[in-house]
XYZ file of C-alpha atoms in Angstrom:
659
model
C 0.000 0.000 0.000
C 2.919 2.340 0.681
C 4.122 1.886 -2.913
C 0.613 2.547 -4.206
C 0.392 5.837 -2.311
C 3.799 6.879 -3.641
C 2.788 6.174 -7.235
C -0.540 7.993 -6.868
C 1.273 10.979 -5.385
C 3.679 11.014 -8.326
C 0.791 10.810 -10.760
C -0.993 13.723 -9.148
C 2.179 15.747 -9.047
C 3.330 14.957 -12.616
C -0.084 15.423 -13.863
C 2.442 -0.767 -23.926
C 0.350 -3.519 -26.429
C 2.004 -6.832 -26.285
C -0.235 -8.686 -28.468
C -1.887 -11.809 -27.711
C -1.114 -14.885 -29.485
C -4.528 -16.166 -30.283
C -3.408 -17.652 -33.602
C -5.091 -14.631 -35.111
C -2.264 -12.104 -34.948
C -2.480 -8.616 -36.329
C -4.912 -9.113 -39.184
C -2.055 -8.419 -41.561
C -0.284 -11.449 -40.104
C -3.214 -13.318 -38.619
C -2.616 -16.821 -37.385
C -0.784 -19.478 -35.458
C 2.767 -19.691 -36.380
C 4.793 -18.575 -33.382
C 4.834 -14.885 -33.689
C 1.502 -13.500 -34.798
C 0.451 -11.368 -31.916
C -2.772 -9.519 -31.331
C -5.985 -9.523 -29.429
C -8.742 -12.013 -29.846
C -11.319 -9.323 -29.137
C -10.774 -5.609 -28.849
C -13.153 -2.948 -27.690
C -14.488 -1.500 -30.948
C -16.896 0.988 -29.406
C -16.421 4.693 -29.976
C -14.136 6.597 -27.628
C -13.796 10.340 -27.296
C -10.039 10.791 -27.468
C -8.406 14.051 -26.678
C -7.337 15.894 -29.837
C -3.625 15.470 -29.143
C -3.964 11.695 -28.835
C -5.223 11.487 -32.409
C -1.905 12.819 -33.733
C 0.024 9.863 -32.297
C 0.657 6.885 -34.607
C 3.221 4.119 -34.730
C 4.465 1.399 -37.063
C 6.227 -1.926 -36.716
C 9.444 -2.525 -38.630
C 8.686 -3.671 -42.173
C 4.911 -3.145 -41.863
C 3.424 -0.294 -44.012
C 0.441 0.257 -41.690
C -0.149 2.986 -39.134
C -1.576 2.026 -35.731
C -2.984 4.196 -32.963
C -2.880 4.056 -29.176
C -5.781 2.077 -27.715
C -7.535 3.571 -24.708
C -9.879 0.614 -24.183
C -10.503 -0.782 -20.697
C -12.221 -3.941 -21.995
C -9.335 -6.415 -21.876
C -7.309 -6.248 -18.671
C -5.025 -9.146 -19.643
C -3.931 -7.853 -23.013
C -4.167 -4.088 -22.558
C -2.709 -3.844 -19.059
C -0.931 -7.054 -18.022
C 0.381 -7.623 -21.584
C -0.245 -11.357 -21.090
C -3.161 -12.660 -23.187
C -5.984 -14.460 -21.404
C -5.342 -17.643 -23.402
C -1.925 -18.049 -21.777
C -1.415 -20.295 -18.773
C 1.315 -19.671 -16.213
C 2.764 -21.957 -13.558
C 0.544 -20.305 -10.967
C 2.099 -16.886 -10.429
C 2.266 -13.606 -12.291
C 5.509 -13.610 -14.285
C 6.043 -17.386 -14.062
C 6.876 -19.652 -17.022
C 3.983 -19.511 -19.483
C 2.677 -20.984 -22.728
C -0.260 -20.527 -25.074
C -3.217 -22.852 -24.493
C -4.164 -22.252 -28.129
C -1.208 -24.117 -29.586
C 1.163 -21.935 -31.600
C 4.124 -23.664 -33.287
C 7.353 -21.845 -34.038
C 7.262 -21.018 -37.751
C 10.724 -19.537 -38.107
C 13.596 -21.132 -40.061
C 17.219 -20.804 -39.027
C 18.909 -20.981 -35.656
C 16.837 -20.955 -32.467
C 18.189 -21.557 -28.940
C 14.851 -22.955 -27.746
C 14.226 -21.080 -24.479
C 10.727 -19.610 -24.823
C 8.956 -20.189 -21.509
C 9.305 -16.515 -20.520
C 8.933 -14.957 -23.987
C 5.572 -13.360 -23.250
C 7.135 -10.972 -20.702
C 10.021 -9.639 -22.805
C 10.547 -7.049 -25.515
C 11.666 -7.980 -29.041
C 12.481 -6.158 -32.259
C 9.297 -7.610 -33.771
C 7.061 -5.741 -31.287
C 9.142 -2.530 -31.249
C 7.068 0.556 -32.007
C 8.362 3.449 -34.112
C 6.259 6.486 -33.301
C 5.335 9.732 -34.973
C 3.745 12.389 -32.772
C 3.421 16.144 -32.813
C 3.508 16.369 -29.003
C 5.522 14.496 -26.352
C 3.463 11.575 -25.036
C 3.932 9.765 -21.714
C 2.143 6.841 -20.118
C 2.390 5.479 -16.577
C 1.055 2.126 -15.385
C 0.973 0.774 -11.856
C -0.605 -2.362 -10.416
C -0.752 -3.554 -6.837
C -2.165 -6.948 -5.928
C -2.396 -9.512 -3.179
C 0.779 -10.977 -1.704
C 2.723 -7.804 -2.569
C 2.346 -8.245 -6.344
C 3.404 -5.079 -8.173
C 3.717 -4.094 -11.823
C 5.168 -0.813 -13.116
C 5.099 0.431 -16.697
C 6.541 3.629 -18.174
C 6.357 4.788 -21.804
C 7.563 8.056 -23.297
C 7.925 9.205 -26.890
C 8.482 12.524 -28.587
C 9.537 14.035 -31.888
C 12.573 16.166 -31.252
C 12.141 17.468 -34.813
C 9.750 16.456 -37.573
C 12.523 14.105 -38.793
C 13.610 12.465 -35.517
C 11.596 10.539 -32.942
C 12.609 8.421 -29.988
C 10.647 6.260 -27.557
C 11.451 4.586 -24.249
C 9.634 1.732 -22.495
C 10.238 0.189 -19.083
C 8.222 -2.536 -17.418
C 8.694 -4.316 -14.097
C 6.869 -7.365 -12.752
C 7.483 -8.386 -9.149
C 5.327 -11.029 -7.491
C 6.270 -13.194 -4.476
C 3.350 -15.551 -5.172
C 1.267 -17.691 -2.823
C 3.566 -20.735 -2.685
C 7.208 -21.143 -1.672
C 10.025 -20.322 -4.132
C 7.547 -18.893 -6.605
C 8.915 -15.351 -6.761
C 9.215 -13.538 -10.059
C 11.197 -10.374 -10.658
C 11.354 -9.100 -14.250
C 12.838 -5.866 -15.587
C 12.513 -5.059 -19.293
C 13.796 -1.997 -21.155
C 13.362 -0.797 -24.718
C 14.582 2.197 -26.714
C 13.553 2.914 -30.295
C 14.356 5.800 -32.608
C 13.897 6.770 -36.232
C 15.639 9.472 -38.227
C 14.992 10.897 -41.695
C 17.443 13.091 -43.560
C 16.497 16.591 -44.580
C 16.045 15.581 -48.233
C 13.994 12.567 -47.068
C 16.093 10.075 -49.027
C 17.846 8.448 -46.050
C 16.066 6.750 -43.150
C 17.516 5.105 -40.052
C 15.685 2.900 -37.537
C 17.187 1.916 -34.206
C 15.835 -0.660 -31.761
C 17.380 -1.725 -28.453
C 15.973 -3.982 -25.746
C 17.222 -5.595 -22.566
C 15.158 -8.230 -20.765
C 16.210 -9.358 -17.291
C 13.838 -12.156 -16.313
C 14.038 -13.966 -12.977
C 11.506 -16.716 -12.357
C 11.348 -18.838 -9.200
C 11.344 -22.588 -9.919
C 9.779 -24.669 -7.129
C 9.150 -27.843 -9.151
C 5.482 -27.779 -8.100
C 3.926 -28.737 -4.775
C 4.684 -32.215 -3.400
C 1.074 -33.409 -3.204
C -2.264 -32.066 -4.435
C -4.003 -33.292 -1.277
C -2.406 -30.418 0.669
C -4.748 -27.987 -1.121
C -7.877 -29.378 0.542
C -6.442 -29.764 4.038
C -7.279 -27.190 6.697
C -3.679 -27.484 7.888
C -2.478 -25.691 4.752
C -4.787 -22.727 4.388
C -1.616 -20.659 4.370
C -0.211 -21.792 1.014
C 3.332 -20.866 2.096
C 3.213 -23.848 4.476
C 2.775 -26.368 1.631
C 5.936 -28.326 0.802
C 7.339 -27.799 -2.691
C 9.889 -29.853 -4.626
C 12.643 -27.246 -4.964
C 13.775 -24.589 -2.513
C 11.508 -26.009 0.162
C 13.794 -25.155 3.086
C 15.174 -21.935 1.663
C 14.117 -18.518 2.883
C 13.196 -16.134 0.095
C 14.195 -12.514 0.699
C 11.636 -10.211 -0.877
C 12.609 -6.777 -2.154
C 10.871 -4.849 -4.896
C 14.075 -4.074 -6.786
C 16.171 -7.106 -5.812
C 14.435 -10.224 -4.516
C 16.721 -13.117 -3.633
C 15.278 -16.259 -5.257
C 16.936 -19.502 -4.081
C 16.001 -21.623 -7.140
C 15.458 -19.715 -10.344
C 15.668 -19.408 -14.091
C 17.608 -16.262 -14.920
C 17.363 -15.041 -18.498
C 19.175 -11.976 -19.836
C 18.358 -10.996 -23.400
C 19.953 -8.075 -25.225
C 19.156 -6.966 -28.761
C 20.431 -4.127 -30.947
C 19.060 -3.514 -34.439
C 20.028 -0.738 -36.835
C 18.319 -0.475 -40.208
C 19.466 2.077 -42.774
C 17.657 2.917 -46.001
C 18.645 5.078 -48.950
C 16.089 5.923 -51.630
C 16.080 6.985 -55.262
C 12.887 8.557 -56.530
C 11.270 11.918 -57.084
C 10.714 14.873 -54.795
C 8.313 17.777 -55.050
C 7.018 20.623 -52.927
C 3.419 20.954 -51.837
C 2.111 24.471 -51.286
C 0.141 24.437 -48.024
C -0.483 28.165 -47.572
C 1.208 31.515 -48.131
C 3.875 30.794 -45.540
C 4.188 26.992 -45.622
C 5.538 24.602 -48.232
C 5.896 20.871 -47.561
C 8.636 18.866 -49.292
C 7.608 15.333 -50.250
C 9.918 12.615 -51.558
C 8.480 9.453 -53.154
C 10.916 6.525 -53.490
C 11.084 4.263 -56.535
C 14.125 2.180 -55.558
C 15.712 1.549 -52.152
C 18.894 -0.004 -50.797
C 18.431 -1.298 -47.252
C 21.033 -2.548 -44.769
C 20.140 -4.139 -41.416
C 22.560 -4.925 -38.601
C 21.243 -7.158 -35.818
C 23.123 -8.143 -32.649
C 21.685 -10.437 -29.980
C 23.237 -11.684 -26.747
C 21.020 -14.122 -24.848
C 22.149 -15.694 -21.576
C 19.933 -18.491 -20.191
C 20.777 -19.799 -16.718
C 19.332 -22.094 -14.077
C 20.601 -21.823 -10.482
C 19.798 -24.011 -7.457
C 22.167 -23.317 -4.574
C 21.120 -26.328 -2.489
C 20.328 -29.617 -4.251
C 17.106 -31.337 -3.206
C 17.563 -34.910 -1.929
C 15.027 -36.585 -4.247
C 13.816 -34.329 -7.085
C 16.977 -34.359 -9.241
C 17.540 -38.089 -8.667
C 13.984 -38.908 -9.665
C 13.755 -36.714 -12.750
C 17.344 -36.287 -13.966
C 19.247 -39.247 -12.490
C 21.646 -37.091 -10.443
C 23.328 -38.565 -7.370
C 22.559 -36.612 -4.231
C 25.449 -34.481 -2.966
C 24.701 -32.590 0.231
C 24.862 -28.833 -0.301
C 25.751 -29.112 -3.994
C 24.823 -26.299 -6.378
C 23.054 -27.283 -9.588
C 23.592 -24.861 -12.472
C 23.094 -24.730 -16.211
C 24.014 -22.039 -18.699
C 23.543 -21.499 -22.419
C 24.800 -18.182 -23.776
C 24.264 -17.347 -27.431
C 25.613 -14.380 -29.394
C 24.325 -13.723 -32.894
C 25.489 -11.078 -35.349
C 23.668 -10.764 -38.657
C 24.179 -8.436 -41.605
C 21.388 -8.129 -44.148
C 21.473 -6.314 -47.494
C 18.196 -5.862 -49.386
C 17.113 -4.179 -52.604
C 13.580 -2.824 -52.706
C 11.608 -1.752 -55.790
C 8.301 0.183 -55.643
C 6.517 -0.618 -58.944
C 3.622 1.827 -58.490
C 4.681 5.389 -57.876
C 3.413 6.699 -54.540
C 2.268 3.350 -53.104
C 4.829 2.240 -50.508
C 2.614 -0.748 -49.674
C 3.402 -2.211 -53.116
C 7.007 -3.419 -53.266
C 9.441 -6.170 -54.276
C 12.199 -6.956 -51.772
C 15.136 -9.316 -52.448
C 18.196 -9.723 -50.249
C 20.769 -11.846 -48.467
C 21.719 -12.228 -44.804
C 24.926 -13.541 -43.263
C 24.835 -14.724 -39.645
C 27.628 -15.471 -37.191
C 26.536 -17.465 -34.133
C 28.569 -18.344 -31.031
C 27.445 -20.498 -28.117
C 29.134 -20.672 -24.710
C 28.263 -23.351 -22.126
C 29.674 -24.317 -18.742
C 32.435 -26.495 -20.188
C 32.227 -26.094 -23.976
C 31.627 -23.616 -26.788
C 30.626 -23.679 -30.441
C 30.770 -21.328 -33.444
C 29.037 -21.506 -36.816
C 27.662 -19.340 -39.617
C 24.609 -19.167 -41.889
C 23.839 -17.618 -45.252
C 20.212 -17.014 -46.159
C 18.511 -15.560 -49.236
C 15.092 -13.963 -48.907
C 12.465 -12.243 -50.999
C 9.019 -10.723 -50.659
C 6.340 -9.365 -52.949
C 3.714 -7.193 -51.229
C 0.804 -5.362 -52.798
C -1.408 -3.412 -50.450
C -3.602 -1.398 -52.781
C -4.176 2.287 -52.219
C -7.929 1.838 -51.856
C -7.200 -0.666 -49.029
C -9.479 -3.293 -50.596
C -6.775 -5.849 -51.421
C -3.625 -6.984 -49.652
C -1.434 -9.705 -51.164
C 1.970 -10.962 -50.124
C 4.319 -13.792 -51.079
C 7.454 -14.445 -49.042
C 10.350 -16.848 -49.156
C 13.473 -17.389 -47.071
C 16.081 -20.045 -47.888
C 19.227 -21.033 -45.977
C 21.727 -21.889 -48.715
C 24.873 -22.435 -46.606
C 25.975 -22.986 -43.026
C 24.700 -24.784 -39.937
C 21.039 -24.466 -40.961
C 21.506 -25.408 -44.623
C 18.174 -26.576 -46.017
C 15.973 -24.548 -43.686
C 13.329 -22.548 -45.509
C 10.043 -20.723 -45.152
C 7.530 -19.963 -47.906
C 4.209 -18.227 -47.385
C 1.424 -16.526 -49.254
C -1.446 -14.330 -48.070
C -4.460 -12.763 -49.772
C -6.765 -10.395 -47.900
C -9.880 -8.697 -49.219
C -11.981 -5.959 -47.653
C -15.473 -6.761 -48.941
C -17.372 -3.831 -47.450
C -18.086 -2.291 -44.064
C -20.920 -4.736 -43.387
C -19.144 -7.957 -44.380
C -15.705 -6.869 -43.205
C -12.399 -8.472 -44.191
C -11.527 -12.046 -45.141
C -8.107 -13.585 -45.517
C -6.581 -16.821 -46.800
C -2.965 -17.721 -46.073
C -0.615 -20.689 -46.491
C 2.766 -21.191 -44.792
C 5.301 -24.018 -45.007
C 8.420 -24.074 -42.820
C 11.289 -26.562 -42.862
C 13.634 -26.011 -39.939
C 16.355 -27.471 -37.761
C 14.954 -28.280 -34.292
C 15.837 -25.719 -31.644
C 19.302 -26.281 -30.190
C 18.081 -27.199 -26.697
C 16.576 -30.375 -28.191
C 19.979 -31.406 -29.543
C 22.271 -30.427 -26.678
C 21.949 -29.409 -23.043
C 24.772 -28.784 -20.620
C 24.539 -28.580 -16.810
C 27.031 -28.692 -13.940
C 26.206 -32.377 -13.376
C 25.657 -33.855 -16.824
C 25.462 -33.205 -20.568
C 22.836 -34.644 -22.921
C 23.028 -35.032 -26.690
C 20.561 -36.042 -29.370
C 22.199 -36.228 -32.814
C 19.387 -38.192 -34.453
C 16.934 -35.344 -35.014
C 15.808 -34.599 -38.562
C 14.407 -31.316 -39.794
C 10.883 -30.423 -38.734
C 8.325 -29.541 -41.388
C 5.165 -27.618 -40.529
C 2.402 -26.459 -42.853
C -0.308 -24.009 -41.834
C -3.419 -23.192 -43.870
C -5.647 -20.465 -42.473
C -8.918 -18.787 -43.236
C -9.619 -15.664 -41.210
C -12.357 -13.064 -41.021
C -12.620 -9.773 -39.180
C -15.723 -7.647 -38.960
C -15.591 -4.383 -37.051
C -19.245 -3.560 -37.646
C -20.586 -6.893 -36.378
C -17.755 -7.060 -33.858
C -16.363 -10.518 -34.440
C -13.093 -12.221 -35.369
C -12.679 -15.738 -36.740
C -9.591 -17.809 -37.515
C -9.613 -21.400 -38.758
C -6.152 -22.990 -38.696
C -5.113 -26.345 -40.101
C -1.599 -27.497 -39.164
C 0.274 -30.459 -40.640
C 3.343 -31.686 -38.699
C 6.217 -33.880 -39.856
C 9.104 -34.783 -37.518
C 7.501 -32.841 -34.689
C 10.113 -32.419 -31.919
C 9.285 -32.525 -28.220
C 10.604 -33.502 -24.780
C 9.439 -36.982 -23.787
C 10.536 -36.453 -20.161
C 12.477 -33.927 -18.081
C 15.629 -34.098 -20.262
C 15.146 -36.474 -23.250
C 14.077 -35.051 -26.595
C 12.354 -37.080 -29.295
C 10.640 -36.759 -32.665
C 7.289 -38.049 -33.806
C 7.801 -40.778 -36.440
C 4.346 -40.224 -37.914
C 2.645 -37.332 -39.642
C -0.280 -35.755 -37.761
C -2.405 -32.628 -37.968
C -4.223 -30.152 -35.768
C -7.436 -28.262 -36.455
C -8.176 -25.005 -34.634
C -11.216 -22.770 -34.721
C -10.822 -19.508 -32.814
C -13.792 -17.147 -32.580
C -14.592 -14.008 -30.652
C -17.557 -11.679 -30.688
C -19.112 -8.872 -28.734
C -22.882 -9.020 -28.232
C -24.543 -5.799 -27.099
C -27.978 -5.087 -25.669
C -27.323 -1.620 -24.324
C -26.149 -1.036 -21.652
C -25.159 -4.705 -21.318
C -22.430 -6.492 -23.270
C -21.198 -10.056 -23.613
C -17.612 -10.545 -24.774
C -17.217 -14.144 -25.915
C -13.854 -15.746 -26.747
C -13.838 -19.423 -27.667
C -11.341 -21.865 -29.199
C -11.783 -25.444 -30.388
C -8.768 -27.695 -31.029
C -8.662 -31.268 -32.333
C -5.604 -33.386 -33.119
C -5.863 -36.025 -35.843
C -3.340 -38.871 -35.841
C -1.013 -40.253 -33.198
C 1.036 -37.168 -32.435
C 2.858 -36.215 -29.199
C 0.776 -33.088 -28.689
C -1.862 -32.565 -26.016
C -4.169 -29.556 -26.142
C -7.477 -28.727 -24.457
C -10.311 -29.460 -26.868
C -12.215 -26.388 -25.716
C -11.116 -23.084 -24.204
C -13.322 -20.101 -23.514
C -13.422 -16.747 -21.782
C -16.687 -14.890 -21.280
C -17.080 -11.388 -19.894
C -20.567 -10.198 -18.953
C -20.488 -6.459 -18.408
C -22.528 -3.370 -17.790
C -21.111 -0.606 -20.025
C -22.148 2.998 -19.969
C -20.797 6.508 -20.318
C -21.703 8.477 -17.201
C -21.362 12.212 -16.693
C -20.003 12.568 -20.276
C -16.443 11.518 -19.382
C -16.771 8.406 -17.213
C -16.529 5.273 -19.362
C -17.582 2.453 -17.038
C -17.333 -1.302 -17.580
C -18.203 -3.612 -14.682
C -19.214 -7.249 -14.482
C -18.019 -10.848 -14.201
C -15.422 -12.816 -16.135
C -15.406 -16.621 -16.538
C -12.501 -18.595 -17.981
C -12.518 -22.351 -18.560
C -10.878 -25.160 -20.527
C -11.705 -28.850 -20.768
C -9.661 -31.562 -19.046
C -6.520 -32.702 -20.862
C -3.048 -34.111 -20.283
C -1.348 -30.758 -19.767
C 2.406 -30.564 -20.320
C 4.625 -30.998 -17.295
C 7.540 -28.620 -16.737
C 11.277 -29.293 -16.419
C 12.802 -26.540 -14.227
C 16.443 -27.315 -15.071
C 15.853 -27.038 -18.820
C 13.117 -24.417 -18.592
C 10.951 -26.475 -20.961
C 7.396 -27.763 -21.033
C 7.457 -31.539 -21.522
C 4.929 -34.071 -22.766
C 3.161 -36.272 -20.201
C 0.260 -38.718 -20.521
C -0.192 -39.813 -16.905
C -1.998 -36.972 -15.139
C -5.070 -35.302 -16.572
C -5.391 -31.677 -15.453
C -8.985 -30.710 -14.801
C -10.937 -27.570 -13.961
C -13.046 -27.982 -10.822
C -14.837 -24.753 -11.663
C -14.345 -21.908 -14.156
C -11.913 -19.216 -13.041
C -14.223 -16.413 -11.891
C -13.343 -12.741 -11.543
C -15.409 -9.683 -10.679
C -14.226 -6.391 -12.152
C -14.899 -2.690 -12.406
C -12.927 -0.912 -15.119
C -13.346 2.750 -15.933
C -11.735 5.568 -17.883
C -12.021 9.294 -17.247
C -10.364 11.134 -20.139
C -6.718 10.055 -19.933
C -6.963 8.140 -16.662
C -7.985 4.475 -16.441
C -8.435 2.159 -13.473
C -8.864 -1.611 -13.255
C -10.336 -2.937 -9.995
C -10.508 -6.726 -9.882
C -11.339 -9.565 -7.494
C -9.927 -12.721 -9.057
C -10.114 -16.476 -8.417
C -13.484 -16.197 -6.659
C -13.985 -19.878 -7.500
C -11.493 -20.856 -4.767
C -14.107 -19.916 -2.149
C -16.251 -22.927 -3.115
C -14.028 -25.213 -5.246
C -10.494 -26.596 -5.283
C -7.700 -24.632 -6.917
C -7.533 -25.222 -10.640
C -4.199 -26.392 -12.062
C -2.187 -25.209 -15.050
C 0.088 -28.301 -15.019
C 0.553 -31.366 -12.786
C 1.337 -30.150 -9.227
C 1.150 -26.493 -10.317
C -2.049 -24.965 -8.837
C -3.294 -21.487 -9.571
C -3.399 -18.913 -6.782
C -6.129 -18.360 -4.206
C -8.404 -15.324 -4.188
C -6.519 -12.200 -5.254
C -7.322 -8.490 -5.338
C -5.758 -6.286 -8.005
C -5.840 -2.560 -8.612
C -4.344 -1.280 -11.857
C -3.897 2.389 -12.763
C -3.043 3.833 -16.181
C -2.501 7.481 -16.979
C -1.327 9.012 -20.234
C -0.722 12.661 -20.907
C 0.520 15.069 -23.535
C 3.300 17.433 -22.486
């Protein structure tokens, strides 16, 4: 509460949107495939923005579409927490997480394989490059039960009409309800763009640093503890790792006895030089605007990444490592693992704009050379890759059609033979029928490196028998803003699907299998009441090592009304549920979700939350009472021996302002 009062005082005195991965993505990249990120359902009702807010737009690198800041209070998970509702965590805010709506990695080339904390970090793919006529700042603060706190800061401004920079910081700190469950994440991002005076040269800069610390307790020792009156205080329940350790909580430096510690650093610099035609537009008697339209572009991209993945347990448990990893027990021994990867890539591309004045219509061909170095506890490795890539994109000026065809081929190096080919056609029919899209993607890729090699202080595991994975995705998607619905139908076909068969052994499926997904969301309105429905159906065909819930849904029943002209109120109940299934187990040492077919994870009751969200001009508040179902039912589980938290109260505040 002391921190809350401090933040409120700062707000009064001083008077981002990580996209969900619903296998729908931004409609321009809608669908499964390990990287499409967007919301399943956004608030599409009219908002009265302040005039200055309307001047603020941003773009993603390589995407010729302008986006605006969303002031909606409809989706707390996506808009405020930045963790989509269809993600499960290992019971605590900031813990290892994965998408319940299965999303394969559709990216050729090298991949280290550590993705359990991806949803909390910044990347170049979600970096925003802003354009604003006034400095814009945004502050976020959340306080919750058990000392949970989240801080978010965003600032962007145009220093001149040719130079903009933006800064983002986000912190998640949550001790959790169970022992050794602490999380403490700090993420930073800086972006900038510069355009020369003659508008022929453009430079984009993106930097991020993710410092992610997640407590690893190996789950509770027995589910029966949850229903015993002796363990109403969840901190008294025995866990598998760090059970006897004392966690020292501090907002800016918690000491976590058993943890995954990930440090990810990325620097990207993209430079463009254009040839084309410039002209001056006469605005009024005193103002002329110089416009330059490119016809041909040379583009160079430098990308540096340094990712350090560690596991640290300072006091070996007597049974857990012997049971799951085959380690002999050594009193007081420290168990560690470390994979550090450095990647430097240089990309040269040539871009042609066939239709003068339409930058959404282009042909891009290029080559990329990568140097990759891996450092482990007692070994290291170095290799290179050479990839050729090309793209044809035609987004018509009238915004009725959008077509793209892409290809990327690794022609030399460690990942020789990896490739990705994709095609997409989107059509805006009309305002009533909305947009429809058909896309096809095929990816052939080397399995992530963690499946082939893992090194710890006690042992090293190899698997040199893995062949290349091949994944095909066919998708039909529809978006209708007028009728307020989104639909995505995904069909995946897997060959040589790679997975972990236990806590440290990787394997590949010898047979071909497929997965059908139908993801639908809609807002029903009978003023002043609204029903936000999100639903997903998944069905595997064939004998494949992939377990998914057949049915997942989230339903929000809300009273929505604008009161006193400026108070946008949304209050109601939220229900979240998925059917029973053999949920993946989790290997703390490797930081990987692993296949299991012994324990079926079931929901005893839907997760129930009561909420009151409101916005007054540039100030928003999210008041929530979550996990109400634990008052009358057992704790639901996200994985075997990983229960969700008890009842929790959360208060989130968001304030944005124009300087």
